[in-house]
CSV table of C-alpha atoms in Angstrom, one decimal:
chain,number,residue,atom,x,y,z
A,1,UNK,CA,36.6,-82.8,-92.8
A,2,UNK,CA,37.5,-80.8,-95.9
A,3,UNK,CA,37.8,-77.6,-93.9
A,4,UNK,CA,41.1,-78.6,-92.4
A,5,UNK,CA,42.7,-79.1,-95.8
A,6,UNK,CA,41.3,-76.0,-97.5
A,7,UNK,CA,43.2,-72.8,-97.9
A,8,UNK,CA,41.9,-69.9,-95.7
A,9,UNK,CA,40.5,-68.1,-98.7
A,10,UNK,CA,38.5,-71.2,-99.7
A,11,UNK,CA,37.1,-71.5,-96.2
A,12,UNK,CA,36.1,-67.9,-96.3
A,13,UNK,CA,34.4,-68.2,-99.6
A,14,UNK,CA,32.6,-71.4,-98.5
A,15,UNK,CA,31.3,-69.6,-95.4
A,16,UNK,CA,30.1,-66.7,-97.4
A,17,UNK,CA,28.2,-68.9,-99.8
A,18,UNK,CA,26.7,-70.9,-96.9
A,19,UNK,CA,25.4,-67.7,-95.2
A,20,UNK,CA,24.5,-65.7,-98.3
A,21,UNK,CA,23.3,-68.3,-100.8
A,22,UNK,CA,24.3,-68.2,-104.5
A,23,UNK,CA,26.6,-65.4,-105.7
A,24,UNK,CA,28.7,-64.3,-108.6
A,25,UNK,CA,32.5,-63.9,-108.5
A,26,UNK,CA,32.0,-60.2,-108.3
A,27,UNK,CA,29.6,-60.6,-105.3
A,28,UNK,CA,32.1,-62.9,-103.6
A,29,UNK,CA,34.9,-60.3,-104.1
A,30,UNK,CA,32.8,-57.6,-102.5
A,31,UNK,CA,31.6,-59.7,-99.5
A,32,UNK,CA,35.0,-61.3,-98.8
A,33,UNK,CA,37.2,-58.3,-99.4
A,34,UNK,CA,39.7,-60.6,-101.0
A,35,UNK,CA,41.5,-59.9,-104.3
A,36,UNK,CA,39.7,-61.2,-107.4
A,37,UNK,CA,42.6,-63.5,-108.1
A,38,UNK,CA,42.4,-64.9,-104.6
A,39,UNK,CA,38.6,-65.6,-105.0
A,40,UNK,CA,39.3,-67.4,-108.3
A,41,UNK,CA,41.8,-69.6,-106.6
A,42,UNK,CA,39.5,-70.3,-103.7
A,43,UNK,CA,36.7,-71.2,-106.1
A,44,UNK,CA,39.0,-73.5,-108.1
A,45,UNK,CA,40.0,-75.4,-104.9
A,46,UNK,CA,36.3,-75.7,-103.9
A,47,UNK,CA,35.4,-77.0,-107.3
A,48,UNK,CA,38.2,-79.6,-107.2
A,49,UNK,CA,36.7,-80.9,-104.0
A,50,UNK,CA,33.2,-80.8,-105.3
A,51,UNK,CA,32.0,-78.5,-102.5
A,52,UNK,CA,30.3,-75.9,-104.8
A,53,UNK,CA,28.2,-75.9,-107.9
A,54,UNK,CA,28.4,-73.6,-110.9
A,55,UNK,CA,25.2,-72.4,-112.4
A,56,UNK,CA,24.4,-70.5,-115.6
A,57,UNK,CA,23.3,-66.9,-115.0
A,58,UNK,CA,20.3,-66.3,-117.1
A,59,UNK,CA,20.3,-62.5,-116.4
A,60,UNK,CA,23.9,-62.2,-117.7
A,61,UNK,CA,25.4,-65.0,-119.7
A,62,UNK,CA,28.9,-63.7,-119.0
A,63,UNK,CA,28.7,-64.5,-115.3
A,64,UNK,CA,28.6,-67.8,-113.4
A,65,UNK,CA,26.7,-68.2,-110.2
A,66,UNK,CA,28.3,-70.2,-107.5
A,67,UNK,CA,26.5,-72.0,-104.6
A,68,UNK,CA,27.2,-74.6,-102.0
A,69,UNK,CA,26.7,-78.2,-103.1
A,70,UNK,CA,23.7,-79.7,-101.1
A,71,UNK,CA,24.9,-82.0,-98.3
A,72,UNK,CA,24.1,-85.7,-99.0
A,73,UNK,CA,23.9,-88.0,-96.0
A,74,UNK,CA,23.9,-91.8,-96.2
A,75,UNK,CA,20.2,-91.7,-95.3
A,76,UNK,CA,19.3,-89.4,-98.2
A,77,UNK,CA,21.4,-91.6,-100.5
A,78,UNK,CA,19.4,-94.7,-99.6
A,79,UNK,CA,16.2,-92.8,-100.0
A,80,UNK,CA,17.1,-92.1,-103.6
A,81,UNK,CA,17.7,-95.7,-104.5
């Protein structure tokens, strides 16, 4: 659903996070071979759509770790209530 409205760079970053798990901005730049600025834009668009999560990096407080947001289905939502 969201994939059709996302820019190509955001789709690429989302696929990389899905396949490789949590990564830093630097890791995403290496894996995607996109420019750092393009990866920042892609992450911004993914955050706006609540498709990724930012986590604190305990190894290096200057970096943020990005990962896909867990998929919630109506069945899992009703189980939480």
